[in-house]
Every structure is written in structure tokens, then in C-alpha cells.
Amino acid sequence: MQRVLERVAWAYVAAGLLAALAVPFLNSTERAGLTLIVMVFFLPACVVAHKHHGFPGWFIASALSVGGLYLFSALLLEVSASSAMELATSAIDLIANGIIVALLAWGVSQRRGRFTAGDILDGLVMGLGGWLVAWIMLVQPYLDLNGGSNANVVLNAAYLPMATPLIALAGGLVLSGLARRPATWLFVVAVIANVSGDALYGTFEVGIASAWSDTLASALYLIAFTSTGAALLHPTSPELIGKAESHRRLKLPSRLTATGLILTVPITLMALVESTSGADRLVRACSVLLLLGLVSLRLAQATRSHLHAQEELIESARTDALTGLPNRTAMLELAAQHMDKSRGNVTCPSVILIDIDRFKNTNDSLGHEAGDEAIRVLAGRLSLVADKLGVHLGRPSGDEFLVLDTTSTTTGEALANADAFHKAFKAPVSLDAGVMFLTASIGVATRPTDRATAPSDLFRHADIAMYRAKDAGRNCVALYHDTMQQRLTQRMQIETALHSALDNQEMRLYHQPIVDTTSGRVAGFEALIRWQRSDGTMMSPAEFIPVAEETGIITSLGSWALLEALTQLTTWREDGIVSDSATMSVNVSVRQLSDPAFCDIVEEALSRSGLPAHLLWLEVTETMMIENPEVARNTLQRIHSTGVRIALDDFGTGYSSLSLLQQFPIQRLKIDRAFVSGIADNANDRSLVRSIIAMAGALGLDIVGEGVETVQQLKVLRQLGADKAQGYLISHPVPAEAMRSTIAALESLSQWEAFGDVLGDRPDRPTRIS
């Protein structure tokens, strides 16, 4: 269909050119007949534009009325060539031109937006300039020749002032969008042909030009109508009324320059063509005065628009577009003003930085539109709190809000205000996509009393405190103190050193045995990363693992640990240090679980080490599965399908939801050391562990008790039916080279059966995965 319409459109253009070439060889009656034929073919083009291209019905009706008016005026002239009839046809043609101006104006406004006061004033200036040219070149010479007034002359002279805004609007149609398609150019050609025809017809009517002007005008009118029909038919015609995705609008200096050039023509004509009568001088004077008045209004409006644009630009540079709140720049300026005023008085200016926890998950799961809606809802809620407290609220970045508290006199008051903002997150956030619960980590920094502090430093301190709140588990308030800065500096040093730790072979794997509580044999090992710095000092995993997680280095670190652990177990098996059934447990981070390549990394490590998949346990935590359940589920199910087994680490300290055990392919629970440590003398801990073991037995899951440090703890675990145990009682984590002696020492303890007699008999349990 699109190809057919395109061909028909170009056929219209060709037919119009042929009709225009035929005009000089036809008499007036034949010309009227040819015009009628063209108008008949214009009708289906309008229907197609309405039905297939989405042009509104009133637009099509207006376009048809223009054609009808032109055809009617042509037929009137065939009926009679009297002065009255010529006057009527001129009036009809002028009405048609007015409709064309209105249609063009609507089309341009659709493409680039509504017309401004400047656009209207520019059109009036151009129209008045065109009228002055028409008076000097057409009307006044005719009046001088005929010695009197003539309404037909005035009507025909009006074509020229109407032509100037028509040309301007046609140019606006081209400039209103970067994509200049065939339909746009065809419409512009139609406008130019129509304007040129009007100008020639006007000169002929007033007797200034010869009959050839009338003939050429008729030819141009035919081209105008066929080009308009082609534009409406062409498949690109919807762009004529569609909103331009990007548009070019003449800048103010360019528009003023164009207006100045338009004024140059009538002023030059006034200087070159001498006035011939008092009436001529009066018309010229009135026209010039009105023109100057319009130009003055345009300059005033342009100046006002320019100043308004500057104010908007300054305001937009200081305001967050989504919420309308002050941005970081504005808040810094405001802080500087208040801190200067507060010097020497009792106030204690403070900055409260509010960061929405895990907001990226909201954007990823619900989409950025829902995220923006949530930000707006929270902005309104926090604004109410800010108004109540008399403090200033801003939004420096995507998921953060910033509060400048200039009312507090003590640190306690600043913390109380921060707590008020924290409470604003307790209520759920209702969105179009559903109801969601959001929490926030808040950092508070107050201006020190013993030294000068710049606003930017105060903001930075609040940022440090906010990250401390994140480290503390999120959804809390943290107050900045100088030790945090020291900790941040240390953290940055760790981050820098971590980037080269693997390349410098500073990372080590230590292994902690996991033993069977019945036989005492070593059932497997847990691989634990240690960092031996270049100076020989050992860094605790509690210090560098969170940094590695945050920076993403944990991905490469985890990949190395996985391959190293599996390779080490293979070596022990080949050397006869461990049995063929011994397993290796490796911890997995959130970053690794979210990595699309993680499954391939696991399979490659198994392939390179030559270890059977069922001997690998990957240990995950409940938090990982809660933060991004869909990704975690897909990743773990794919890994499980290879034969690798999944263990749930630190069970009991997180959400401990039974749904996790149903939704995810979990085959082992590791009871957290927090419960094992109290199992011997705390009835509540013992009851909880008994419940966990009973549940695991019912589900056929393997159980490992972590952090066993006393014989009594091991005894209770065995009595309750735990399969396996690990902890300092059994062995500390040791380097790979010490594993042979470690296993030998464990075996020497044994007489494990005798040890079992001390511990007590183990109750019967259902068969489990081993």
C-alpha cells in the first residue's frame, strides 16, 4: 500500500506539470475545465489523507473548501468579466488564502509546539511590511493612473502582505523537524507556487502586468493543487502534522535579523519611490508608525523572553528536574550562607544525607518510570517533614535526598531530626505498579566547633556517615566522627592494593575440615580466602571482602578461589591425603551470583580441575536470594543441573523463610555459629537447633553445625542428629601444605568410636544426601 501511494503521489506531480504546460494553449473555458478536473482528483487525495494518514476531518474539509473557493471564483469569471464579478472573485480568493494560512499555522504548531507571542508579532511585522510594499508598488501607481480608488485593487494588493507569512510558515514547516521528507517539500512547493500565482494575478488585475501574468498564474495554481494532493497522498505525509522528535527553531538573534531584513525592503522602496500625493504620504506615515510600534513591541517581548530564559536556565541549573527540589549546587550555596551567619552563635548547622536502600532493585524490577514515581512520592513525604522541622530539603542525585538543618543547637537535636526523616520511610509507597516498602540509610554530619569546616566538607562527612549506616546493615542512622574518615582512607588503600593482589600472588586459600559427627572422618573442606600482604602481614577477610564486594573485584577473586580450591582437592585425592568422597565447599558472593557468566565459570573450573561436579558445594546466604530472587533462582537451578550441590550458609540469622527451601535447589543447611555457641547451656538455642535439624531431616537435607569450639557443643550436635560439624575444636583453617598433618592429627584423636562413647549415642535419622 505504501509503495502504491508513493507512485500515485508522483503521478499527481507529473500530471500537474503537464497541466501547467498545457495552460498557455487553452482558452479561458478550457482552463476552467482543466481546473475542475484537477479539483476532482484533489478529492481522493484528501480522503486518503484522512483515512490512511490520520489527518483530522476538519483539516480535510478546510482543504477541500479552499479548492472549492478557487474553482468557484474561476467559474464566476467564466460567467461574467464585469468589475463586480472580478471584485467577488478577488474576495473569494483572498478568503481561500486566509484558510491556507490558518492550515499552515496549525501544521507548524503541531510539528514544533504552540506559537509564542514573538511568533505572532513576527507575522504581523511581515504582513505589514508586505502591505507597505504592495501599496508602493501596486496600489498607489494604479490610483495615480486611474485617478481614484478601486476596491478590486485593494483586494488584490492584499495578496502580497498575506504572502509573507505564508512563506515564513512554509519555512517553519521545513525547519520544524530535522527529517525533511518528500511530503514536506511537496507542500512547500505548493505554497510557493500559490504565493507566486497570487502575486502575478494581482499585478494582472491592477493592470500593471500583461495577460501572460494571468496565464502563468493559472499554471502555478494547477501546480499548487497537484503538489498539495501529492503531499497528502505520499506515505510521509503524517510527518506534516506529527510532533517532530527534534526540531530546529530559529534562535532569537537570527529571528531578529530576519525581521530586520524584511523591514529593509519597504524602507528602501520608500526611499527610492517618491511620494505622489498627500494620501500616499498619510498611508506611508501611518504604516511606518504602526510598523515601528510593532517592532518596538517585538524588541520588548524579545528582551523579556531573553531575560525569562536566562532566569529559567539559572533556576534549572539549581533545581532537580524530577522533584523540583534544590540540587546539590543550590544546597551548597545555601549551606555556605547559613554557616557564615551561624558563626559565633549557638546553632549547630548539620547535613543529613538520605540514601534509599537497594533502589537499583526497584528500577530493575519495576522499571525506571516506577522508580521516578517513587522518588516523587518520597520527595513529597520528606518535604512535609522538612516544612514541619523548618529545615531545607534537596535532591543531589538519583536515590539520595539532602537535608540542611540550620535549626539544631546540639548533635542530639540533629539526630532527632534525622530520625524524623527516617520514620517517613515506615509507611509503604503506593505506586501505579503496586505497593512497595522502602528503607533508607541516613548519614548525619554536624559542623565541628573547634575548627572551620567548608560546606563541601560537611556534605562529604554526611556521605561517609551514610556509607557507615550501609555497612551497619542499612535502614539506620549514623553520625559522622573523625575515625570514619580514617576508616575511609584505610578502605581506599585496601581497594587500591586489592587491584594488584591477585597479580602479585598475595592471595592464599586456607581450608577448614568438615567432619562426620558419627565416624569422625573428614567429609570435606571449606575454602577460605586469606590475604598475605607484600610485607608479610595477614589481612582479615572481614576487612577486604566487603571492599571487594563493593568494587566488583570479588568476581575475579571468587573465580580464582573456585579454581584454586578444586585444583587443590584434586591434588589431595591424587596424593591419597583425602578419600575420593571428600568434598570442597566454596563461598559465593552476591556479585558472582548476579554475573551472567558465573555458571560458565563454575563449569570451566570443574573441567580444568577434573573434579566430579557432585564433590563441589557452593555456599550461598539467605540475603543473596532475597535481594534478587529471580536471578538467584535461575543461576542456582542451572548450576544444580550440572551436579554441583548448593548449601545455605549461616542459616537462622537471616530471613530463615521456608519458602527459600521450596523455591531454591538447597541440599544442605549450615547452622550459624551464633546458635551453636549457646547450644550446650541455652535451652532456647538448643530448641531452635533441634527444630532446624528436624525440619532438615523431613526435607532430606544435609546438616552442618558451624563454629564448634567445645566438646560439649559437639556432643549436643551429635545427640540432636547433626550430620557434620566444623569449628576450632576440630581444626582451625590451615594452608594447603599443612593439610596432610592436620588430617593425620584428626585421625590420631580417634579412637573416634571411643570418643563417640563419651559423646553419647546418635539417634536415628532419616537417610540424607551425603
PDB file of C-alpha atoms in Angstrom, residues 313-535:
ATOM      1  CA  LEU A 313      18.339  28.490  32.830  1.00  0.00           C
ATOM      2  CA  ILE A 314      19.752  29.656  36.140  1.00  0.00           C
ATOM      3  CA  GLU A 315      16.864  28.061  38.010  1.00  0.00           C
ATOM      4  CA  SER A 316      17.166  24.764  36.116  1.00  0.00           C
ATOM      5  CA  ALA A 317      20.867  24.677  36.924  1.00  0.00           C
ATOM      6  CA  ARG A 318      19.935  24.833  40.622  1.00  0.00           C
ATOM      7  CA  THR A 319      16.846  22.598  40.622  1.00  0.00           C
ATOM      8  CA  ASP A 320      16.235  18.876  40.301  1.00  0.00           C
ATOM      9  CA  ALA A 321      14.017  18.351  37.260  1.00  0.00           C
ATOM     10  CA  LEU A 322      12.114  15.357  38.655  1.00  0.00           C
ATOM     11  CA  THR A 323      11.092  16.709  42.066  1.00  0.00           C
ATOM     12  CA  GLY A 324      11.572  20.473  41.768  1.00  0.00           C
ATOM     13  CA  LEU A 325      13.805  20.385  44.859  1.00  0.00           C
ATOM     14  CA  PRO A 326      17.108  22.276  45.041  1.00  0.00           C
ATOM     15  CA  ASN A 327      20.026  20.279  43.672  1.00  0.00           C
ATOM     16  CA  ARG A 328      23.478  19.827  45.186  1.00  0.00           C
ATOM     17  CA  THR A 329      24.790  23.146  43.839  1.00  0.00           C
ATOM     18  CA  ALA A 330      21.906  25.112  45.339  1.00  0.00           C
ATOM     19  CA  MET A 331      22.209  23.278  48.658  1.00  0.00           C
ATOM     20  CA  LEU A 332      25.941  24.024  48.826  1.00  0.00           C
ATOM     21  CA  GLU A 333      25.278  27.721  48.250  1.00  0.00           C
ATOM     22  CA  LEU A 334      22.539  27.687  50.884  1.00  0.00           C
ATOM     23  CA  ALA A 335      24.828  25.895  53.341  1.00  0.00           C
ATOM     24  CA  ALA A 336      27.595  28.445  52.791  1.00  0.00           C
ATOM     25  CA  GLN A 337      25.199  31.312  53.540  1.00  0.00           C
ATOM     26  CA  HIS A 338      23.848  29.763  56.744  1.00  0.00           C
ATOM     27  CA  MET A 339      27.245  28.643  58.001  1.00  0.00           C
ATOM     28  CA  ASP A 340      28.575  32.161  57.616  1.00  0.00           C
ATOM     29  CA  LYS A 341      25.593  33.551  59.541  1.00  0.00           C
ATOM     30  CA  SER A 342      25.878  30.938  62.300  1.00  0.00           C
ATOM     31  CA  ARG A 343      29.470  31.671  63.229  1.00  0.00           C
ATOM     32  CA  GLY A 344      29.655  32.713  66.876  1.00  0.00           C
ATOM     33  CA  ASN A 345      26.067  31.785  67.764  1.00  0.00           C
ATOM     34  CA  VAL A 346      24.552  28.749  69.425  1.00  0.00           C
ATOM     35  CA  THR A 347      23.239  26.988  66.313  1.00  0.00           C
ATOM     36  CA  CYS A 348      24.886  23.799  65.137  1.00  0.00           C
ATOM     37  CA  PRO A 349      24.371  23.519  61.358  1.00  0.00           C
ATOM     38  CA  SER A 350      24.223  19.924  60.202  1.00  0.00           C
ATOM     39  CA  VAL A 351      23.751  17.973  56.991  1.00  0.00           C
ATOM     40  CA  ILE A 352      21.557  14.882  56.752  1.00  0.00           C
ATOM     41  CA  LEU A 353      22.110  12.620  53.733  1.00  0.00           C
ATOM     42  CA  ILE A 354      19.312  10.131  52.998  1.00  0.00           C
ATOM     43  CA  ASP A 355      20.046   7.248  50.634  1.00  0.00           C
ATOM     44  CA  ILE A 356      17.275   4.825  49.597  1.00  0.00           C
ATOM     45  CA  ASP A 357      18.378   1.239  50.214  1.00  0.00           C
ATOM     46  CA  ARG A 358      18.616  -1.089  47.213  1.00  0.00           C
ATOM     47  CA  PHE A 359      16.845   1.386  44.966  1.00  0.00           C
ATOM     48  CA  LYS A 360      18.505  -0.149  41.915  1.00  0.00           C
ATOM     49  CA  ASN A 361      16.424  -3.276  42.523  1.00  0.00           C
ATOM     50  CA  THR A 362      13.271  -1.149  42.271  1.00  0.00           C
ATOM     51  CA  ASN A 363      14.327   0.261  38.908  1.00  0.00           C
ATOM     52  CA  ASP A 364      15.390  -3.148  37.616  1.00  0.00           C
ATOM     53  CA  SER A 365      12.219  -4.952  38.699  1.00  0.00           C
ATOM     54  CA  LEU A 366       9.506  -2.323  38.165  1.00  0.00           C
ATOM     55  CA  GLY A 367      11.159  -0.058  35.585  1.00  0.00           C
ATOM     56  CA  HIS A 368      12.539   3.476  35.709  1.00  0.00           C
ATOM     57  CA  GLU A 369       9.086   5.068  35.413  1.00  0.00           C
ATOM     58  CA  ALA A 370       8.041   3.383  38.652  1.00  0.00           C
ATOM     59  CA  GLY A 371      11.360   4.435  40.180  1.00  0.00           C
ATOM     60  CA  ASP A 372      10.746   8.069  39.210  1.00  0.00           C
ATOM     61  CA  GLU A 373       7.216   7.863  40.634  1.00  0.00           C
ATOM     62  CA  ALA A 374       8.608   6.504  43.914  1.00  0.00           C
ATOM     63  CA  ILE A 375      11.122   9.360  44.083  1.00  0.00           C
ATOM     64  CA  ARG A 376       8.347  11.916  43.596  1.00  0.00           C
ATOM     65  CA  VAL A 377       6.178  10.305  46.285  1.00  0.00           C
ATOM     66  CA  LEU A 378       9.079  10.243  48.745  1.00  0.00           C
ATOM     67  CA  ALA A 379      10.019  13.824  47.851  1.00  0.00           C
ATOM     68  CA  GLY A 380       6.515  14.959  48.789  1.00  0.00           C
ATOM     69  CA  ARG A 381       6.575  12.961  52.015  1.00  0.00           C
ATOM     70  CA  LEU A 382      10.021  14.236  53.053  1.00  0.00           C
ATOM     71  CA  SER A 383       9.052  17.812  52.121  1.00  0.00           C
ATOM     72  CA  LEU A 384       6.257  17.670  54.697  1.00  0.00           C
ATOM     73  CA  VAL A 385       8.774  16.597  57.344  1.00  0.00           C
ATOM     74  CA  ALA A 386      11.190  19.343  56.279  1.00  0.00           C
ATOM     75  CA  ASP A 387       8.462  22.012  56.469  1.00  0.00           C
ATOM     76  CA  LYS A 388       7.438  20.813  59.902  1.00  0.00           C
ATOM     77  CA  LEU A 389      11.031  20.933  61.201  1.00  0.00           C
ATOM     78  CA  GLY A 390      11.890  24.187  59.416  1.00  0.00           C
ATOM     79  CA  VAL A 391      14.843  22.695  57.532  1.00  0.00           C
ATOM     80  CA  HIS A 392      15.834  22.696  53.853  1.00  0.00           C
ATOM     81  CA  LEU A 393      15.382  19.623  51.627  1.00  0.00           C
ATOM     82  CA  GLY A 394      17.171  18.962  48.339  1.00  0.00           C
ATOM     83  CA  ARG A 395      17.908  16.114  45.936  1.00  0.00           C
ATOM     84  CA  PRO A 396      21.556  15.865  44.892  1.00  0.00           C
ATOM     85  CA  SER A 397      21.345  12.642  42.852  1.00  0.00           C
ATOM     86  CA  GLY A 398      19.228   9.662  41.771  1.00  0.00           C
ATOM     87  CA  ASP A 399      18.355   7.866  45.011  1.00  0.00           C
ATOM     88  CA  GLU A 400      19.534  10.447  47.540  1.00  0.00           C
ATOM     89  CA  PHE A 401      17.946  13.346  49.404  1.00  0.00           C
ATOM     90  CA  LEU A 402      19.904  16.011  51.243  1.00  0.00           C
ATOM     91  CA  VAL A 403      18.749  17.973  54.285  1.00  0.00           C
ATOM     92  CA  LEU A 404      20.370  21.188  55.503  1.00  0.00           C
ATOM     93  CA  ASP A 405      19.455  21.557  59.162  1.00  0.00           C
ATOM     94  CA  THR A 406      20.063  25.098  60.396  1.00  0.00           C
ATOM     95  CA  THR A 407      17.753  24.870  63.415  1.00  0.00           C
ATOM     96  CA  SER A 408      19.580  22.397  65.651  1.00  0.00           C
ATOM     97  CA  THR A 409      21.695  23.651  68.555  1.00  0.00           C
ATOM     98  CA  THR A 410      23.130  20.258  69.561  1.00  0.00           C
ATOM     99  CA  THR A 411      24.134  16.980  67.963  1.00  0.00           C
ATOM    100  CA  GLY A 412      21.234  15.315  69.755  1.00  0.00           C
ATOM    101  CA  GLU A 413      18.722  17.628  68.067  1.00  0.00           C
ATOM    102  CA  ALA A 414      20.322  16.933  64.677  1.00  0.00           C
ATOM    103  CA  LEU A 415      19.986  13.178  65.265  1.00  0.00           C
ATOM    104  CA  ALA A 416      16.368  13.637  66.355  1.00  0.00           C
ATOM    105  CA  ASN A 417      15.623  15.464  63.093  1.00  0.00           C
ATOM    106  CA  ALA A 418      17.365  12.713  61.139  1.00  0.00           C
ATOM    107  CA  ASP A 419      15.206  10.158  62.952  1.00  0.00           C
ATOM    108  CA  ALA A 420      12.083  12.084  61.900  1.00  0.00           C
ATOM    109  CA  PHE A 421      13.093  11.686  58.257  1.00  0.00           C
ATOM    110  CA  HIS A 422      13.889   8.019  58.887  1.00  0.00           C
ATOM    111  CA  LYS A 423      10.370   7.441  60.217  1.00  0.00           C
ATOM    112  CA  ALA A 424       8.948   8.851  56.969  1.00  0.00           C
ATOM    113  CA  PHE A 425      10.013   5.604  55.294  1.00  0.00           C
ATOM    114  CA  LYS A 426       7.947   3.365  57.566  1.00  0.00           C
ATOM    115  CA  ALA A 427       4.744   3.794  55.567  1.00  0.00           C
ATOM    116  CA  PRO A 428       4.552   1.852  52.269  1.00  0.00           C
ATOM    117  CA  VAL A 429       4.891   3.710  48.983  1.00  0.00           C
ATOM    118  CA  SER A 430       1.812   3.323  46.753  1.00  0.00           C
ATOM    119  CA  LEU A 431       2.606   3.350  43.026  1.00  0.00           C
ATOM    120  CA  ASP A 432       0.655   2.576  39.875  1.00  0.00           C
ATOM    121  CA  ALA A 433       2.736  -0.612  39.648  1.00  0.00           C
ATOM    122  CA  GLY A 434       1.788  -1.652  43.202  1.00  0.00           C
ATOM    123  CA  VAL A 435       2.680  -1.064  46.829  1.00  0.00           C
ATOM    124  CA  MET A 436       6.317  -1.251  47.889  1.00  0.00           C
ATOM    125  CA  PHE A 437       8.269  -0.853  51.100  1.00  0.00           C
ATOM    126  CA  LEU A 438      11.451   1.191  51.016  1.00  0.00           C
ATOM    127  CA  THR A 439      14.062   1.835  53.680  1.00  0.00           C
ATOM    128  CA  ALA A 440      16.827   4.408  53.914  1.00  0.00           C
ATOM    129  CA  SER A 441      20.354   4.651  55.270  1.00  0.00           C
ATOM    130  CA  ILE A 442      20.995   8.099  56.745  1.00  0.00           C
ATOM    131  CA  GLY A 443      24.263   9.863  57.490  1.00  0.00           C
ATOM    132  CA  VAL A 444      24.449  12.923  59.765  1.00  0.00           C
ATOM    133  CA  ALA A 445      27.329  15.382  59.974  1.00  0.00           C
ATOM    134  CA  THR A 446      27.434  18.437  62.240  1.00  0.00           C
ATOM    135  CA  ARG A 447      29.790  21.377  61.935  1.00  0.00           C
ATOM    136  CA  PRO A 448      32.745  20.984  64.331  1.00  0.00           C
ATOM    137  CA  THR A 449      33.026  23.677  66.988  1.00  0.00           C
ATOM    138  CA  ASP A 450      36.812  23.557  67.217  1.00  0.00           C
ATOM    139  CA  ARG A 451      37.709  24.301  63.598  1.00  0.00           C
ATOM    140  CA  ALA A 452      36.390  25.867  60.399  1.00  0.00           C
ATOM    141  CA  THR A 453      34.654  23.487  58.011  1.00  0.00           C
ATOM    142  CA  ALA A 454      33.658  24.186  54.421  1.00  0.00           C
ATOM    143  CA  PRO A 455      30.123  23.209  53.311  1.00  0.00           C
ATOM    144  CA  SER A 456      31.576  20.702  50.832  1.00  0.00           C
ATOM    145  CA  ASP A 457      33.473  19.010  53.683  1.00  0.00           C
ATOM    146  CA  LEU A 458      30.297  18.819  55.747  1.00  0.00           C
ATOM    147  CA  PHE A 459      28.469  17.212  52.820  1.00  0.00           C
ATOM    148  CA  ARG A 460      31.334  14.749  52.376  1.00  0.00           C
ATOM    149  CA  HIS A 461      31.232  13.858  56.066  1.00  0.00           C
ATOM    150  CA  ALA A 462      27.494  13.126  55.798  1.00  0.00           C
ATOM    151  CA  ASP A 463      28.246  10.920  52.802  1.00  0.00           C
ATOM    152  CA  ILE A 464      30.837   8.967  54.802  1.00  0.00           C
ATOM    153  CA  ALA A 465      28.378   8.554  57.682  1.00  0.00           C
ATOM    154  CA  MET A 466      25.700   7.342  55.272  1.00  0.00           C
ATOM    155  CA  TYR A 467      28.016   4.612  53.964  1.00  0.00           C
ATOM    156  CA  ARG A 468      28.762   3.656  57.548  1.00  0.00           C
ATOM    157  CA  ALA A 469      25.000   3.199  58.007  1.00  0.00           C
ATOM    158  CA  LYS A 470      25.011   0.974  54.918  1.00  0.00           C
ATOM    159  CA  ASP A 471      27.852  -1.112  56.365  1.00  0.00           C
ATOM    160  CA  ALA A 472      25.928  -1.444  59.614  1.00  0.00           C
ATOM    161  CA  GLY A 473      23.125  -3.279  57.817  1.00  0.00           C
ATOM    162  CA  ARG A 474      21.165  -0.418  56.202  1.00  0.00           C
ATOM    163  CA  ASN A 475      17.890   1.125  57.390  1.00  0.00           C
ATOM    164  CA  CYS A 476      19.575   3.077  60.209  1.00  0.00           C
ATOM    165  CA  VAL A 477      21.118   6.451  61.107  1.00  0.00           C
ATOM    166  CA  ALA A 478      24.865   7.012  61.581  1.00  0.00           C
ATOM    167  CA  LEU A 479      26.605  10.109  62.964  1.00  0.00           C
ATOM    168  CA  TYR A 480      29.930  11.139  61.475  1.00  0.00           C
ATOM    169  CA  HIS A 481      33.069  11.304  63.572  1.00  0.00           C
ATOM    170  CA  ASP A 482      36.706  11.639  62.563  1.00  0.00           C
ATOM    171  CA  THR A 483      37.506   7.938  62.927  1.00  0.00           C
ATOM    172  CA  MET A 484      35.201   7.307  59.967  1.00  0.00           C
ATOM    173  CA  GLN A 485      37.488   9.406  57.797  1.00  0.00           C
ATOM    174  CA  GLN A 486      40.444   7.309  58.917  1.00  0.00           C
ATOM    175  CA  ARG A 487      38.472   4.173  58.150  1.00  0.00           C
ATOM    176  CA  LEU A 488      37.566   5.534  54.708  1.00  0.00           C
ATOM    177  CA  THR A 489      41.219   6.307  53.984  1.00  0.00           C
ATOM    178  CA  GLN A 490      42.133   2.779  55.043  1.00  0.00           C
ATOM    179  CA  ARG A 491      39.332   1.412  52.856  1.00  0.00           C
ATOM    180  CA  MET A 492      40.660   3.286  49.834  1.00  0.00           C
ATOM    181  CA  GLN A 493      44.139   1.904  50.499  1.00  0.00           C
ATOM    182  CA  ILE A 494      42.685  -1.600  50.651  1.00  0.00           C
ATOM    183  CA  GLU A 495      40.829  -1.041  47.388  1.00  0.00           C
ATOM    184  CA  THR A 496      43.989   0.163  45.661  1.00  0.00           C
ATOM    185  CA  ALA A 497      46.017  -2.798  46.910  1.00  0.00           C
ATOM    186  CA  LEU A 498      43.272  -5.295  46.009  1.00  0.00           C
ATOM    187  CA  HIS A 499      43.527  -4.448  42.320  1.00  0.00           C
ATOM    188  CA  SER A 500      47.018  -5.921  42.175  1.00  0.00           C
ATOM    189  CA  ALA A 501      46.761  -8.576  44.919  1.00  0.00           C
ATOM    190  CA  LEU A 502      45.960 -11.446  42.553  1.00  0.00           C
ATOM    191  CA  ASP A 503      48.615 -10.462  40.042  1.00  0.00           C
ATOM    192  CA  ASN A 504      51.161 -10.254  42.862  1.00  0.00           C
ATOM    193  CA  GLN A 505      50.067 -13.709  44.107  1.00  0.00           C
ATOM    194  CA  GLU A 506      49.251 -12.344  47.551  1.00  0.00           C
ATOM    195  CA  MET A 507      46.017 -14.287  47.934  1.00  0.00           C
ATOM    196  CA  ARG A 508      46.035 -17.601  49.772  1.00  0.00           C
ATOM    197  CA  LEU A 509      43.442 -20.318  50.307  1.00  0.00           C
ATOM    198  CA  TYR A 510      43.111 -21.842  53.746  1.00  0.00           C
ATOM    199  CA  HIS A 511      40.932 -24.888  54.327  1.00  0.00           C
ATOM    200  CA  GLN A 512      38.872 -25.868  57.357  1.00  0.00           C
ATOM    201  CA  PRO A 513      37.938 -29.552  57.630  1.00  0.00           C
ATOM    202  CA  ILE A 514      34.293 -30.625  57.961  1.00  0.00           C
ATOM    203  CA  VAL A 515      33.953 -33.906  59.834  1.00  0.00           C
ATOM    204  CA  ASP A 516      31.254 -36.538  60.099  1.00  0.00           C
ATOM    205  CA  THR A 517      29.921 -36.455  63.657  1.00  0.00           C
ATOM    206  CA  THR A 518      29.435 -40.229  63.724  1.00  0.00           C
ATOM    207  CA  SER A 519      32.659 -41.614  62.304  1.00  0.00           C
ATOM    208  CA  GLY A 520      34.947 -38.654  62.810  1.00  0.00           C
ATOM    209  CA  ARG A 521      36.268 -38.941  59.275  1.00  0.00           C
ATOM    210  CA  VAL A 522      36.956 -35.800  57.253  1.00  0.00           C
ATOM    211  CA  ALA A 523      33.981 -35.467  54.945  1.00  0.00           C
ATOM    212  CA  GLY A 524      35.081 -32.281  53.239  1.00  0.00           C
ATOM    213  CA  PHE A 525      36.613 -28.839  53.480  1.00  0.00           C
ATOM    214  CA  GLU A 526      35.557 -25.230  53.327  1.00  0.00           C
ATOM    215  CA  ALA A 527      37.892 -22.980  51.313  1.00  0.00           C
ATOM    216  CA  LEU A 528      38.538 -19.603  52.943  1.00  0.00           C
ATOM    217  CA  ILE A 529      40.413 -16.714  51.343  1.00  0.00           C
ATOM    218  CA  ARG A 530      43.286 -15.070  53.182  1.00  0.00           C
ATOM    219  CA  TRP A 531      45.334 -12.088  52.055  1.00  0.00           C
ATOM    220  CA  GLN A 532      49.022 -12.077  52.854  1.00  0.00           C
ATOM    221  CA  ARG A 533      50.256  -8.569  52.057  1.00  0.00           C
ATOM    222  CA  SER A 534      53.604  -7.974  50.390  1.00  0.00           C
ATOM    223  CA  ASP A 535      55.059  -7.044  53.782  1.00  0.00           C
TER     224      ASP A 535
END
